[in-house]
Short mmCIF file of N, CA, C and O in Angstrom, two decimals:
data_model
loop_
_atom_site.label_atom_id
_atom_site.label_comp_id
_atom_site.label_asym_id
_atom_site.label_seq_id
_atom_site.Cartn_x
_atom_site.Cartn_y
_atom_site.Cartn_z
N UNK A 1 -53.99 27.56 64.98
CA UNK A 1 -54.37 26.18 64.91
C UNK A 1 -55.64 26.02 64.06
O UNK A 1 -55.81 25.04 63.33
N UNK A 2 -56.49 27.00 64.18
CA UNK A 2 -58.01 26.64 63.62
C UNK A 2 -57.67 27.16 62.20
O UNK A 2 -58.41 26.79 61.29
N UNK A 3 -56.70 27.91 61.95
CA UNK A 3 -56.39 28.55 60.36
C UNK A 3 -55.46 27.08 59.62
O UNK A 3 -55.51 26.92 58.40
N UNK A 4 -54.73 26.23 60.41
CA UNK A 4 -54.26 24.69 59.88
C UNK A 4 -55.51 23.99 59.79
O UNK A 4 -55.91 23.49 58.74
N UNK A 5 -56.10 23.96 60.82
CA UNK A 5 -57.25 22.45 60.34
C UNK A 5 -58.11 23.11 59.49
O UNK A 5 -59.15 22.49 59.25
N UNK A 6 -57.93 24.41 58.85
CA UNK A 6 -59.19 24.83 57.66
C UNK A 6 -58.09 24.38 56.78
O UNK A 6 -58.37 23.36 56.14
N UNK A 7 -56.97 24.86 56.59
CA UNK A 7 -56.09 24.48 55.51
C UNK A 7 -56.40 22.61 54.93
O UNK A 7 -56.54 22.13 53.81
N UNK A 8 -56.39 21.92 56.51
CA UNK A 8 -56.36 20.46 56.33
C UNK A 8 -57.42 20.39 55.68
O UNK A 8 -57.14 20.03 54.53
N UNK A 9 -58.70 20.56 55.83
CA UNK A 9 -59.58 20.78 55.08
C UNK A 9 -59.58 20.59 53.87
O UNK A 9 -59.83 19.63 53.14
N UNK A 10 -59.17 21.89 53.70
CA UNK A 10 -59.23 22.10 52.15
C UNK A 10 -58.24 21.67 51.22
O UNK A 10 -58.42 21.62 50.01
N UNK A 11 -57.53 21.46 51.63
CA UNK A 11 -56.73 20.38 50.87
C UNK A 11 -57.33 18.86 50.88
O UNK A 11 -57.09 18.05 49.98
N UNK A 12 -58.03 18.60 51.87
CA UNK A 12 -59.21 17.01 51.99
C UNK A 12 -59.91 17.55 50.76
O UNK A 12 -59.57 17.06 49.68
N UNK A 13 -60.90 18.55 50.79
CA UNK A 13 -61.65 18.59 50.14
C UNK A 13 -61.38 18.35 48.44
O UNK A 13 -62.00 17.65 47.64
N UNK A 14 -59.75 19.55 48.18
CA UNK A 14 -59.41 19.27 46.38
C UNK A 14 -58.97 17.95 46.20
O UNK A 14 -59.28 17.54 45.08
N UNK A 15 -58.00 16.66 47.30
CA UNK A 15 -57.70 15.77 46.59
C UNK A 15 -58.57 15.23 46.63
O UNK A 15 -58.38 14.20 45.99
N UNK A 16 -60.04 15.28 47.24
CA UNK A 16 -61.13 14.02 46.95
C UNK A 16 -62.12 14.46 46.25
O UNK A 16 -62.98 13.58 46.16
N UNK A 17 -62.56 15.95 45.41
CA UNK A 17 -62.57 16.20 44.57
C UNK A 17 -62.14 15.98 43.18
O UNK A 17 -62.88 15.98 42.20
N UNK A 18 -60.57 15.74 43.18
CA UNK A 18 -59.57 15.35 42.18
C UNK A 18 -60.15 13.55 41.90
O UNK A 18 -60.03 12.85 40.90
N UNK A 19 -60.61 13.32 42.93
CA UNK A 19 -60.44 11.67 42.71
C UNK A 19 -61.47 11.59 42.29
O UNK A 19 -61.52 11.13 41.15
N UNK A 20 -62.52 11.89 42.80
CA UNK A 20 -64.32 11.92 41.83
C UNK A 20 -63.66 12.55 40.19
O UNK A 20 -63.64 11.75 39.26
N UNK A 21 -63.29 13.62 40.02
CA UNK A 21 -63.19 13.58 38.45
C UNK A 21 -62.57 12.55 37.92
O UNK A 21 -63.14 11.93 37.03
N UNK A 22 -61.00 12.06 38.45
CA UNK A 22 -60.91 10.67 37.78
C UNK A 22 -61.60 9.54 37.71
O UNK A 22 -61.43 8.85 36.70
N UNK A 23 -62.47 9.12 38.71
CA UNK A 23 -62.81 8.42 39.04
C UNK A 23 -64.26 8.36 37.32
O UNK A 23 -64.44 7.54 36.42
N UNK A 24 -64.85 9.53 37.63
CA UNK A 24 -65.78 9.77 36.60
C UNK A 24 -65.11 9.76 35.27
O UNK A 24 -65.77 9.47 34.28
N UNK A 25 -63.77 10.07 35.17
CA UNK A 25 -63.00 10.16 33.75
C UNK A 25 -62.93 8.36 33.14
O UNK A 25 -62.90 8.02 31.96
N UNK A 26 -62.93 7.66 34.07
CA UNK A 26 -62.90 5.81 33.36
C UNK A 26 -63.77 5.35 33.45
O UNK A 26 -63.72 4.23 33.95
N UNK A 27 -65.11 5.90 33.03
CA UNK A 27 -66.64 5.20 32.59
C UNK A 27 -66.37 4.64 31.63
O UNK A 27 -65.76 5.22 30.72
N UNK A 28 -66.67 3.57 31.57
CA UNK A 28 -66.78 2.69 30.71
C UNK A 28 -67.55 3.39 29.40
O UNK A 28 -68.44 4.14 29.80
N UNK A 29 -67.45 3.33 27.95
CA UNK A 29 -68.80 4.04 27.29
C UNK A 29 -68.79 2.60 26.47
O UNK A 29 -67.94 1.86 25.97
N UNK A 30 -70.14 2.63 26.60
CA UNK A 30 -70.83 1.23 25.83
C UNK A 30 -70.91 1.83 24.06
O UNK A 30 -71.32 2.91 23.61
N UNK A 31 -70.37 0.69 23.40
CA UNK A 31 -71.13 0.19 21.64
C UNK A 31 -71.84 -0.65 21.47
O UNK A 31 -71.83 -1.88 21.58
N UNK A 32 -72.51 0.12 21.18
CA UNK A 32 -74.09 -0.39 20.42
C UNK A 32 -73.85 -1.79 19.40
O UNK A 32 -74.45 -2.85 19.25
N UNK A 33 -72.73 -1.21 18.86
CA UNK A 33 -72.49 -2.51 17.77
C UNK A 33 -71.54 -3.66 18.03
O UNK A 33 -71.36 -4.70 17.38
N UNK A 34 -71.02 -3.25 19.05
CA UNK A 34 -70.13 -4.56 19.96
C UNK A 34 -71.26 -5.22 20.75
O UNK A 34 -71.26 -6.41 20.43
N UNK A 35 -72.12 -5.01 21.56
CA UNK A 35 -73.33 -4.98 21.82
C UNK A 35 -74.17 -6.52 20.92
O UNK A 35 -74.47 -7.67 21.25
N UNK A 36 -74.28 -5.74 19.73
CA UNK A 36 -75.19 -6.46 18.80
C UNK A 36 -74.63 -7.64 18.64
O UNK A 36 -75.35 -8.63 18.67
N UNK A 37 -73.02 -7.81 18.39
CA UNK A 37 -72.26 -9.05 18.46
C UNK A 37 -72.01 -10.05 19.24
O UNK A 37 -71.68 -11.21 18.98
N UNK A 38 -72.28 -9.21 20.74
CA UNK A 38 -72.16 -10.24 21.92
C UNK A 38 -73.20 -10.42 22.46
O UNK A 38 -73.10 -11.19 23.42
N UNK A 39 -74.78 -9.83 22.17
CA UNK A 39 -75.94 -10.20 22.60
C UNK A 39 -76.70 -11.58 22.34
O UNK A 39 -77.82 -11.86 22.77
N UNK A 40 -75.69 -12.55 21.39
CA UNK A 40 -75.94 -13.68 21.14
C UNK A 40 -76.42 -14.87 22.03
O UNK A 40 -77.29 -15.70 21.75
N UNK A 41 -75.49 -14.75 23.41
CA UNK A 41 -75.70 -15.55 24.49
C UNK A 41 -76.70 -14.63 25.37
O UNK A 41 -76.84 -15.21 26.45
N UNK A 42 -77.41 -13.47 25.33
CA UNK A 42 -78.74 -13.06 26.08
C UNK A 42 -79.69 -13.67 24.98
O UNK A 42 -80.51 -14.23 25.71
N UNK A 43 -80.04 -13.88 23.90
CA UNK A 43 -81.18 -13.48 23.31
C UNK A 43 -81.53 -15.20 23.27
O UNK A 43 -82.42 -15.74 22.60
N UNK A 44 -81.04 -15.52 23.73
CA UNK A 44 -82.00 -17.56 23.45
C UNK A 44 -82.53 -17.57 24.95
O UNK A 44 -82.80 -18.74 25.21
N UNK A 45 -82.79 -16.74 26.08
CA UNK A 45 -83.27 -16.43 26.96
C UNK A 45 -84.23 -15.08 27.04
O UNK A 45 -85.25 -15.31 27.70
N UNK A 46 -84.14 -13.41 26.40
CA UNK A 46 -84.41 -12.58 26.94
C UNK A 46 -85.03 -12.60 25.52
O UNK A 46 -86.21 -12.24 25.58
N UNK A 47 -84.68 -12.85 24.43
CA UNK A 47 -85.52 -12.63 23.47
C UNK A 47 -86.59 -13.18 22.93
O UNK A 47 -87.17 -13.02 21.85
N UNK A 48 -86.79 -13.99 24.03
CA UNK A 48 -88.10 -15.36 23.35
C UNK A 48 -89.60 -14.83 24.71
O UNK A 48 -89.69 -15.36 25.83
N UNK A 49 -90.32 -14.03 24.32
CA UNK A 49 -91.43 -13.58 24.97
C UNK A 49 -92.09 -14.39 25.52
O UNK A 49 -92.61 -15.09 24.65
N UNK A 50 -92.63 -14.96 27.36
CA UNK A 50 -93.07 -15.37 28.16
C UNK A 50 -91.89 -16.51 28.46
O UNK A 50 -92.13 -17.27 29.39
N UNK A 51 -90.92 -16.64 27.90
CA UNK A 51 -90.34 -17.90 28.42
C UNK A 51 -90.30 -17.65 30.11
O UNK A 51 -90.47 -16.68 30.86
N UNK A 52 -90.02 -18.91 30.24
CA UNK A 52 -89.98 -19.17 31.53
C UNK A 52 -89.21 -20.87 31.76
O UNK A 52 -89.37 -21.97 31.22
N UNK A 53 -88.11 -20.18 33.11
CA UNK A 53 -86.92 -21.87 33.43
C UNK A 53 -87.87 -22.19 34.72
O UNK A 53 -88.59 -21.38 35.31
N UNK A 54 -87.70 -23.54 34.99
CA UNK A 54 -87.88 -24.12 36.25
C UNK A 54 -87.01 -24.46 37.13
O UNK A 54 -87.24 -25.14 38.13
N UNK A 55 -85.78 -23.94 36.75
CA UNK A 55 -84.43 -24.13 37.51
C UNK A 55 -83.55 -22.62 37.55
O UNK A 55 -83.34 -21.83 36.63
N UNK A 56 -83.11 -22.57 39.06
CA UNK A 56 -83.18 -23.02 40.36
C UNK A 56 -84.89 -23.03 40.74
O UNK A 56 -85.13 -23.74 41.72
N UNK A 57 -85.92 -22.46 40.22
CA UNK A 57 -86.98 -21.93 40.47
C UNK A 57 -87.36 -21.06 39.65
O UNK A 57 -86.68 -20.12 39.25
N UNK A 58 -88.75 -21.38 39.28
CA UNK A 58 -89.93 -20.51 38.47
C UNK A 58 -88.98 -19.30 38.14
O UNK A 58 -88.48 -18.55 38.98
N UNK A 59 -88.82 -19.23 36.77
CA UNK A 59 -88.35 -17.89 36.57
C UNK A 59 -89.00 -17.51 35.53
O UNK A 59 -89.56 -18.26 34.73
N UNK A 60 -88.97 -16.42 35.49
CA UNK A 60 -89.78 -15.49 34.28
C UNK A 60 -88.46 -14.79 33.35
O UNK A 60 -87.69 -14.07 33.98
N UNK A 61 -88.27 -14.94 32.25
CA UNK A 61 -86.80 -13.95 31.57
C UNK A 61 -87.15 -12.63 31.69
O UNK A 61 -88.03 -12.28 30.91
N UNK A 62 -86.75 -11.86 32.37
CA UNK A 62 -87.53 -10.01 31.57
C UNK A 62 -87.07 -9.75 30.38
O UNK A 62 -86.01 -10.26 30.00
N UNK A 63 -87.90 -8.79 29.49
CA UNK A 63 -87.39 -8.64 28.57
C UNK A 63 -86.39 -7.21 28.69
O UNK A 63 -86.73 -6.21 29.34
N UNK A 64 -85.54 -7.30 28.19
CA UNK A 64 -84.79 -6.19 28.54
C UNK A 64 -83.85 -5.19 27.69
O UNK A 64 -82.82 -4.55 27.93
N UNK A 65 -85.07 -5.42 26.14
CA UNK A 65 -84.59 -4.38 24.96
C UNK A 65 -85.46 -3.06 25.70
O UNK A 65 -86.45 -3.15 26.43
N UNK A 66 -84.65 -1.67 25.17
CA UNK A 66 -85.58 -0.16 25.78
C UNK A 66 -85.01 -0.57 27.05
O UNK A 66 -85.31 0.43 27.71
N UNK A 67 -84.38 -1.35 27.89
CA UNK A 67 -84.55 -0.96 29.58
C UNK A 67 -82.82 0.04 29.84
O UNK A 67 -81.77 -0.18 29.23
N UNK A 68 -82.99 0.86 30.65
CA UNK A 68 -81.80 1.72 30.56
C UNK A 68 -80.55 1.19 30.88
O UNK A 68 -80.41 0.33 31.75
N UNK A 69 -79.37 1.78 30.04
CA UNK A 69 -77.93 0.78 30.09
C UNK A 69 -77.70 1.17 31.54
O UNK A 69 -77.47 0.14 32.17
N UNK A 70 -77.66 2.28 32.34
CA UNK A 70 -77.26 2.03 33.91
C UNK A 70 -77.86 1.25 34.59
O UNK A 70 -77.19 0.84 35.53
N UNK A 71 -79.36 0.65 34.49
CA UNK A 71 -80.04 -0.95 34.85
C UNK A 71 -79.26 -1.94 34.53
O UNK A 71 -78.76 -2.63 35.42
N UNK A 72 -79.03 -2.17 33.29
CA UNK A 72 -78.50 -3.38 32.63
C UNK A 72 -76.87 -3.57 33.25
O UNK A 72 -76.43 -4.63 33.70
N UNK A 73 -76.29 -2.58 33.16
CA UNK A 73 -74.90 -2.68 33.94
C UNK A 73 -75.07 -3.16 35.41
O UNK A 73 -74.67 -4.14 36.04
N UNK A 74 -75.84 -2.00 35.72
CA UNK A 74 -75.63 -2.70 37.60
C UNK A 74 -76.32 -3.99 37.90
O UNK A 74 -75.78 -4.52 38.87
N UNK A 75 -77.09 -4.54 37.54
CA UNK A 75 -77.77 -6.25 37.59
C UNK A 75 -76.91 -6.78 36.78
O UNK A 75 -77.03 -7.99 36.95
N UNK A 76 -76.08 -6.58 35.96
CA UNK A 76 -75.13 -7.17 35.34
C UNK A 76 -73.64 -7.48 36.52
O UNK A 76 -72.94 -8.49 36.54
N UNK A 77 -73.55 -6.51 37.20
CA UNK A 77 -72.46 -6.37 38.06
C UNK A 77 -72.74 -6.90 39.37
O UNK A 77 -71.86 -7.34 40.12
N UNK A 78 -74.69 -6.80 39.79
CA UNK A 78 -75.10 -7.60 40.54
C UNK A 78 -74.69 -9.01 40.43
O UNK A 78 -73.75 -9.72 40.78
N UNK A 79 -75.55 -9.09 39.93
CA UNK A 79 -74.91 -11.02 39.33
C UNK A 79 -73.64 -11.52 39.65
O UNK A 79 -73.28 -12.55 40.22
N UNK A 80 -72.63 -9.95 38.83
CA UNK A 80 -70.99 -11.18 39.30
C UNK A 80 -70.42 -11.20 40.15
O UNK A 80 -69.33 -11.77 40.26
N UNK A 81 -71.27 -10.29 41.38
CA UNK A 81 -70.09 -10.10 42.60
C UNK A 81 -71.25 -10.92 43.74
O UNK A 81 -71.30 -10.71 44.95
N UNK A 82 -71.95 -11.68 43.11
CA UNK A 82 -72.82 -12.44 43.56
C UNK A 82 -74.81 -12.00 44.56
O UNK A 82 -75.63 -12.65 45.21
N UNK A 83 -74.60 -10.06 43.88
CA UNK A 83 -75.30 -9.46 44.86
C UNK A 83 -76.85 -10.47 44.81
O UNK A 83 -77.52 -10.96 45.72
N UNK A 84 -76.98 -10.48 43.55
CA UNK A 84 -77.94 -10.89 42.79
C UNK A 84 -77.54 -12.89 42.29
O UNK A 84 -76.51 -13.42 41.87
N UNK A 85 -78.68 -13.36 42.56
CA UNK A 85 -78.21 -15.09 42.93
C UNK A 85 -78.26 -15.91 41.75
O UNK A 85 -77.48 -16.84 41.55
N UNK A 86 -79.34 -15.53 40.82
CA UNK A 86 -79.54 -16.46 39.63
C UNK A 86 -78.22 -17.42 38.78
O UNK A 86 -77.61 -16.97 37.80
N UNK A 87 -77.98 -18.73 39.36
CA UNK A 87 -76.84 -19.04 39.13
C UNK A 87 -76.41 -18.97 37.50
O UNK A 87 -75.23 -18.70 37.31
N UNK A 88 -77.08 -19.12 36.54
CA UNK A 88 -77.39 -18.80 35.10
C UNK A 88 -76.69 -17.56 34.85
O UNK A 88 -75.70 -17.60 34.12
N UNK A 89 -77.04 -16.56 35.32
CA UNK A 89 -77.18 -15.44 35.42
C UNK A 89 -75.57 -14.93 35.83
O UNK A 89 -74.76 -14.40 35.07
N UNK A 90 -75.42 -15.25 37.27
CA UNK A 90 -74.10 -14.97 37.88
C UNK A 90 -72.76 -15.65 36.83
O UNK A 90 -71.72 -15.08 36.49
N UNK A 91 -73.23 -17.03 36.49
CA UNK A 91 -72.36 -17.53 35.78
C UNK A 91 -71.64 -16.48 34.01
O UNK A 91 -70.49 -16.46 33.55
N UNK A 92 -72.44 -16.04 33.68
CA UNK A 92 -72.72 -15.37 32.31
C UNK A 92 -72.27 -14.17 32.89
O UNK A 92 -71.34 -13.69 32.24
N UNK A 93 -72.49 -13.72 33.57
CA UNK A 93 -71.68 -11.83 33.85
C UNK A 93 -70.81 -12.31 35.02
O UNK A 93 -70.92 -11.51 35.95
N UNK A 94 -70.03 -13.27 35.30
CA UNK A 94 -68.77 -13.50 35.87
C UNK A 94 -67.54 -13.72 35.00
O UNK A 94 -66.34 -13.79 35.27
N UNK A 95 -68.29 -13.83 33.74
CA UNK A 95 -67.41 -14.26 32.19
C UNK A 95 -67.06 -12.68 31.67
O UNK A 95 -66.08 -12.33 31.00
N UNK A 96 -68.18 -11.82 32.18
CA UNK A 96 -68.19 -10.49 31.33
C UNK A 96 -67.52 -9.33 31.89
O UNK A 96 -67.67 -8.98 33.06
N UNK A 97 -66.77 -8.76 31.06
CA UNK A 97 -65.78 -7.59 31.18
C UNK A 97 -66.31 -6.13 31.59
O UNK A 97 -67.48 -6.04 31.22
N UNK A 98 -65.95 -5.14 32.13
CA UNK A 98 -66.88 -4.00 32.11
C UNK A 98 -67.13 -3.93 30.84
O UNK A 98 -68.31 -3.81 30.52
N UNK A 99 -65.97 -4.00 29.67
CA UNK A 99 -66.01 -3.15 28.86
C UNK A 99 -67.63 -3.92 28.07
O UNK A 99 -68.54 -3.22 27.62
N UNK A 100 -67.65 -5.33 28.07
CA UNK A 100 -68.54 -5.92 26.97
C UNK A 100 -69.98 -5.77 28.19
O UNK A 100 -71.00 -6.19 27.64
N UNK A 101 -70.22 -5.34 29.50
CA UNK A 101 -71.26 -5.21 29.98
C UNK A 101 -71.96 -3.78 29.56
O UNK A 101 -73.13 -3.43 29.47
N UNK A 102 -70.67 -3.08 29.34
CA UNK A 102 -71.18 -1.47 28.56
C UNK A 102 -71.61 -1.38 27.46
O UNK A 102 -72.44 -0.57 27.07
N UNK A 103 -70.88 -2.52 26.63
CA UNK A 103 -71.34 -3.12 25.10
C UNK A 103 -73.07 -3.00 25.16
O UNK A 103 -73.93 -2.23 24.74
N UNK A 104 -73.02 -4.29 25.95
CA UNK A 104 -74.60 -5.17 26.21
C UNK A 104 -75.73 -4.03 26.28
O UNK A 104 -76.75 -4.06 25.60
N UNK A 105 -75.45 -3.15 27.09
CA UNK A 105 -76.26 -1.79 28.13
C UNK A 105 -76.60 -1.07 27.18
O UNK A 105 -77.70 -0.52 27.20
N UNK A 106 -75.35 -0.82 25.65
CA UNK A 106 -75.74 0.20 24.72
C UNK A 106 -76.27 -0.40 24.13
O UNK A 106 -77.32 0.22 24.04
N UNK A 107 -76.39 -1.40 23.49
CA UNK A 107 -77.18 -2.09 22.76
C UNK A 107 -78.28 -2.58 23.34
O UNK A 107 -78.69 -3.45 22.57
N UNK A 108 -78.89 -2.51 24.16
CA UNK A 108 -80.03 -2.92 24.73
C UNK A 108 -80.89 -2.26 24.98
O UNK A 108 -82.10 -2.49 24.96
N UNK A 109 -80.06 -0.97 25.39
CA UNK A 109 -80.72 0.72 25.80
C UNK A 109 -81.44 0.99 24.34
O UNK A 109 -82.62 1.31 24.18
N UNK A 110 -80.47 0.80 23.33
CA UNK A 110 -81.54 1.39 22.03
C UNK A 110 -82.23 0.08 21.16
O UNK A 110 -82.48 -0.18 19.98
N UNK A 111 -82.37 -0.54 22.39
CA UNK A 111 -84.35 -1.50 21.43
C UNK A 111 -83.96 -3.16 21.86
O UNK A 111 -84.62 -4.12 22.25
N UNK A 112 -82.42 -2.88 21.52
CA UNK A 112 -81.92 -4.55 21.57
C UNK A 112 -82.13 -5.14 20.14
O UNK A 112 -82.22 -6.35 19.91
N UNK A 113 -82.20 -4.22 19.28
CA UNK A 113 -82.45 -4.24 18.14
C UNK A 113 -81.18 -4.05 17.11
O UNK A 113 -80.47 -3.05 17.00
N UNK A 114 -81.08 -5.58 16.22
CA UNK A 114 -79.91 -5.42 14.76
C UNK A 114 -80.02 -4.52 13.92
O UNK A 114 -81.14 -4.38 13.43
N UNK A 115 -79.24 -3.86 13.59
CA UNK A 115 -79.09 -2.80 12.52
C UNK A 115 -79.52 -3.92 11.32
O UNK A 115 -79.17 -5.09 11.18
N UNK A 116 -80.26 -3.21 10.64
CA UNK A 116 -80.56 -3.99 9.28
C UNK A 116 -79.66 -3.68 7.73
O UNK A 116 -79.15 -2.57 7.57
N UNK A 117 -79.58 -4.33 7.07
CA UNK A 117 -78.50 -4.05 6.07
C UNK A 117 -79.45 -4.08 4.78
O UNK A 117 -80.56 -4.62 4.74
N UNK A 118 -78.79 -3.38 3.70
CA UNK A 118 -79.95 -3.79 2.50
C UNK A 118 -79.92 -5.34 2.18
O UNK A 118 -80.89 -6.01 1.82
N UNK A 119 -78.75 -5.72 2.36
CA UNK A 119 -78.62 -7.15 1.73
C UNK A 119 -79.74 -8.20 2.61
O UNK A 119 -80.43 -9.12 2.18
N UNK A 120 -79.60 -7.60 4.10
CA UNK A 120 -80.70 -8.08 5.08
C UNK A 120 -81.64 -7.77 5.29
O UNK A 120 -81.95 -7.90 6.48
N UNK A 121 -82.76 -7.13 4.32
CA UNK A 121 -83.59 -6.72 4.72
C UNK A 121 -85.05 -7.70 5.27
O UNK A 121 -86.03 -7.13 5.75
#
């Protein structure tokens, strides 16, 4: 009997093993340059230094170029499953996909900053 419930075991142990590697195999991976395209609707809020809304209440924008894409995802995911309240906020990452919140995260992680072009310099 005690040589079955080690067996049960260990067979618990490889299929939930098995499921953490899949589970880790569908990370989302963020572009930087999908990112740069859809950062349009953050930056008339996060890109304008000291702003501040008075609705719902005193808010301060953080700025949130350099802040790390696993921050930016999970307050992103905060927001849409309502962990996090800012109705602004919730509204805008209830619209957003994993895939374009991974976008946002890579592009934000490195500066929040447009690639510059010669034509744009």
């Amino acid at each position: 009997m005690k040589n079955a419930v080690s067996g049960f075991i260990g067979v618990v142990a490889i299929l939930l093993g098995t499921s953490t590697v899949t589970v880790s195999a569908q990370t989302v991976k963020g572009d930087p340059k999908m990112g740069a395209q859809r950062a349009a609707m953050c930056s008339g809020c996060h890109g304008i230094s000291g702003l501040r809304n008075a609705f719902p209440e005193v808010f301060h924008f953080p700025k949130i170029g350099n802040q790390h894409p696993e921050y930016i995802v999970a307050a992103l995911q905060a927001y849409r499953s309502g962990e996090r309240s800012h109705p602004t906020m919730r509204a805008i990452a209830s619209s957003l996909t994993d895939q374009a919140m991974a976008d946002l995260a890579a592009f934000y992680g490195q500066g929040g900053l447009r690639p510059t072009t010669a034509a744009g310099k």
